Coordinates of C-alpha atoms in Angstrom, one line a residue:
L1 CA 18.6 -16.0 -1.6
T2 CA 17.1 -14.3 -4.6
T3 CA 16.4 -11.2 -2.5
V4 CA 20.0 -11.2 -1.2
G5 CA 21.3 -11.6 -4.8
W6 CA 19.3 -8.7 -6.1
T7 CA 20.4 -6.5 -3.2
G8 CA 24.0 -7.4 -3.6
A9 CA 24.1 -6.9 -7.3
S10 CA 22.2 -3.6 -7.1
I11 CA 24.4 -2.3 -4.3
L12 CA 27.5 -3.2 -6.3
L13 CA 26.3 -1.6 -9.5
G14 CA 25.3 1.5 -7.4
F15 CA 28.8 1.7 -6.0
L16 CA 30.5 1.2 -9.4
V17 CA 28.5 4.0 -10.9
G18 CA 27.8 6.2 -7.8
F19 CA 31.4 6.6 -6.6
P20 CA 32.7 8.0 -9.9
A21 CA 29.6 10.2 -10.1
G22 CA 30.2 11.5 -6.7
A23 CA 33.8 12.3 -7.6
V24 CA 32.6 14.2 -10.7
E25 CA 30.2 16.2 -8.7
T26 CA 32.9 17.1 -6.2
Y27 CA 35.9 17.8 -8.4
G28 CA 34.4 18.1 -11.9
E29 CA 33.3 21.2 -13.6
G30 CA 31.4 22.3 -16.7
L31 CA 29.2 20.0 -18.8
P32 CA 30.3 16.6 -17.2
K33 CA 29.4 17.9 -13.7
R34 CA 26.1 19.4 -14.8
L35 CA 25.2 16.2 -16.7
V36 CA 25.9 13.9 -13.8
E37 CA 24.0 16.2 -11.4
S38 CA 21.0 16.3 -13.8
V39 CA 20.8 12.5 -14.2
G40 CA 21.1 12.1 -10.4
V41 CA 18.2 14.5 -9.8
V42 CA 16.0 12.6 -12.3
L43 CA 16.8 9.2 -10.8
R44 CA 16.3 10.4 -7.2
G45 CA 13.0 12.1 -8.1
T46 CA 11.5 9.2 -10.0
P47 CA 9.6 6.4 -8.1
I48 CA 11.5 3.1 -8.3
V49 CA 8.5 1.3 -9.7
V50 CA 8.5 3.8 -12.7
I51 CA 12.2 3.2 -13.3
L52 CA 11.7 -0.6 -13.3
V53 CA 8.7 -0.5 -15.6
F54 CA 10.6 1.9 -18.0
M55 CA 13.6 -0.5 -18.0
Y56 CA 11.6 -3.6 -18.8
F57 CA 8.6 -2.5 -20.9
V58 CA 10.1 0.6 -22.6
L59 CA 13.8 -0.1 -23.1
G60 CA 13.2 -3.8 -23.3
V61 CA 16.4 -4.9 -21.6
P62 CA 17.4 -8.2 -23.3
S63 CA 18.4 -11.5 -21.7
V64 CA 22.1 -12.2 -21.2
N65 CA 23.8 -15.5 -21.2
L66 CA 26.8 -15.5 -18.7
G67 CA 27.7 -19.1 -19.5
V68 CA 27.0 -20.4 -16.0
V69 CA 23.6 -18.8 -15.8
T70 CA 21.3 -16.9 -18.1
L71 CA 19.8 -13.6 -16.7
S72 CA 16.4 -12.8 -18.1
G73 CA 15.4 -9.4 -19.3
A74 CA 13.2 -8.9 -16.2
V75 CA 16.1 -9.8 -13.8
L76 CA 18.5 -7.5 -15.6
S77 CA 15.8 -4.7 -15.6
G78 CA 15.4 -5.2 -11.9
I79 CA 19.2 -5.0 -11.2
L80 CA 19.7 -2.1 -13.5
G81 CA 16.7 -0.2 -12.1
L82 CA 17.6 -0.8 -8.5
G83 CA 21.3 -0.3 -9.1
L84 CA 21.1 3.0 -11.0
R85 CA 18.6 4.4 -8.5
S86 CA 21.0 3.4 -5.7
A87 CA 23.9 5.0 -7.7
A88 CA 22.0 8.3 -7.6
Y89 CA 21.9 8.2 -3.8
Q90 CA 25.3 6.7 -3.3
S91 CA 26.8 9.5 -5.4
Q92 CA 25.5 12.0 -2.8
I93 CA 27.0 9.9 0.0
F94 CA 30.4 9.9 -1.7
R95 CA 30.1 13.6 -2.7
A96 CA 29.7 14.5 0.9
T97 CA 32.5 12.3 2.2
L98 CA 34.9 13.4 -0.6
G99 CA 34.0 17.0 0.2
S100 CA 34.7 16.4 3.9
V101 CA 38.4 15.9 3.2
D102 CA 40.2 19.1 3.9
D103 CA 41.5 21.0 0.9
G104 CA 44.8 21.5 2.7
Q105 CA 45.5 17.8 2.5
L106 CA 45.1 17.9 -1.3
E107 CA 47.3 21.0 -1.5
A108 CA 50.0 19.3 0.6
A109 CA 49.9 16.3 -1.7
R110 CA 50.3 18.6 -4.8
A111 CA 53.2 20.3 -3.0
V112 CA 55.1 17.0 -2.8
G113 CA 54.7 16.3 -6.4
M114 CA 51.4 14.5 -6.8
S115 CA 49.1 15.3 -9.7
Q116 CA 45.5 16.3 -8.9
L117 CA 44.2 12.9 -9.8
E118 CA 47.0 11.2 -7.7
A119 CA 46.1 13.4 -4.7
I120 CA 42.4 12.5 -5.0
R121 CA 43.2 8.8 -5.4
H122 CA 45.7 8.5 -2.6
V123 CA 44.6 11.1 -0.1
A124 CA 40.9 11.8 -0.6
V125 CA 39.4 8.5 -1.7
P126 CA 40.7 6.3 1.2
Q127 CA 39.3 8.7 3.7
A128 CA 36.0 9.1 1.9
L129 CA 35.4 5.4 1.7
R130 CA 35.9 5.0 5.4
R131 CA 33.6 7.9 6.2
S132 CA 30.9 6.6 3.9
V133 CA 30.0 3.5 5.9
P134 CA 27.2 5.1 8.0
G135 CA 25.5 6.5 4.9
F136 CA 26.1 3.2 3.1
Q137 CA 24.2 1.3 5.9
N138 CA 21.1 3.3 5.2
E139 CA 21.4 2.8 1.5
F140 CA 21.7 -0.9 1.9
T141 CA 18.5 -1.0 3.9
I142 CA 16.6 1.0 1.3
V143 CA 17.7 -1.2 -1.6
L144 CA 16.9 -4.4 0.4
K145 CA 13.4 -3.2 1.0
D146 CA 13.0 -1.9 -2.6
T147 CA 13.6 -5.4 -4.0
S148 CA 10.0 -6.1 -3.0
I149 CA 8.8 -3.8 -5.8
V150 CA 10.3 -6.0 -8.6
F151 CA 6.9 -7.8 -8.7
A152 CA 5.8 -4.9 -10.9
I153 CA 7.8 -6.4 -13.8
G154 CA 6.8 -10.0 -13.1
L155 CA 9.6 -11.2 -10.8
A156 CA 8.8 -13.4 -7.9
E157 CA 10.5 -11.7 -5.0
L158 CA 10.2 -12.7 -1.3
L159 CA 6.6 -11.5 -0.6
T160 CA 5.2 -12.7 -4.0
R161 CA 6.9 -16.1 -3.6
S162 CA 5.5 -16.4 -0.1
Y163 CA 2.1 -15.6 -1.3
D164 CA 2.3 -18.3 -4.0
L165 CA 3.7 -21.0 -1.7
F166 CA 1.8 -20.3 1.5
I167 CA -0.9 -17.7 1.6
E168 CA -3.0 -19.4 -1.1
R169 CA -2.8 -22.7 0.8
T170 CA -3.4 -21.6 4.3
T171 CA -5.5 -19.3 6.4
A172 CA -2.4 -18.2 8.5
V173 CA -2.0 -15.1 6.4
L174 CA -0.9 -12.9 9.4
E175 CA 1.7 -15.5 10.5
V176 CA 3.2 -15.7 7.0
I177 CA 3.4 -11.9 6.7
I178 CA 5.1 -11.6 10.2
F179 CA 7.6 -14.3 9.2
I180 CA 8.4 -12.4 6.0
S181 CA 8.9 -9.2 8.0
A182 CA 11.2 -11.1 10.3
I183 CA 13.3 -12.2 7.4
Y184 CA 13.7 -8.6 6.2
F185 CA 14.6 -7.6 9.8
V186 CA 17.2 -10.3 10.2
L187 CA 18.8 -9.4 6.9
T188 CA 18.9 -5.7 7.7
F189 CA 20.0 -6.1 11.3
T190 CA 22.9 -8.5 10.6
T191 CA 24.2 -6.5 7.6
N192 CA 24.0 -3.2 9.6
R193 CA 25.9 -4.8 12.5
A194 CA 28.5 -6.0 10.1
L195 CA 28.9 -2.6 8.6
D196 CA 29.0 -1.1 12.2
Y197 CA 32.0 -3.4 12.8
L198 CA 33.6 -2.4 9.5
G199 CA 33.1 1.3 10.2
E200 CA 34.7 1.0 13.7
H201 CA 37.5 -1.1 12.4
Y202 CA 38.5 1.2 9.6
A203 CA 37.6 4.5 11.4
I204 CA 40.2 7.2 10.9
P205 CA 42.0 7.7 14.2
G206 CA 41.1 11.2 15.5
G207 CA 38.9 11.8 12.5
E208 CA 35.2 12.6 12.3
S209 CA 32.8 10.5 10.2
A210 CA 30.8 12.3 7.6

């Protein structure tokens, strides 16, 4: 459940940051576009373990009390690190799908009275979101597996927790590792099948996926 929670929170943060970033890279210009592109290159080019260590030990992300639950600095560092790294990759998924929308459609929208932002919002974005599902499947798998690296900042993720509970108390090390791998496989397989269904259900009739 902890692994699923980290994955879901990181993917959501990645989407909330990555989609606007992809839009800026596609339709922006000047300093904002160059800044977003530069930050994306840095995040994609930096190992995730370095990002996590930087978040926790250098920036010192503080704990946050949400009322119902308190998130420690380590947990927030993990979510921020995984989420921002995911945002850098999701921005490229959305950049490609936004760019795949024919310019003629945006010009037609402008011709009937829409502003540039309205044309992007009502014409390009709905198509881009539908076309992004295949790339999003791959990104989900990457983030899910990357949650195993949060042990670097002291968090007990799936593998570490299994070691503490089972491997130290039994000689069945191989069996435990195989079972952990099976959990990752089931999570990945079921989510990808669900996204397959989502992609087919919302596919644009007669359109091509990005």
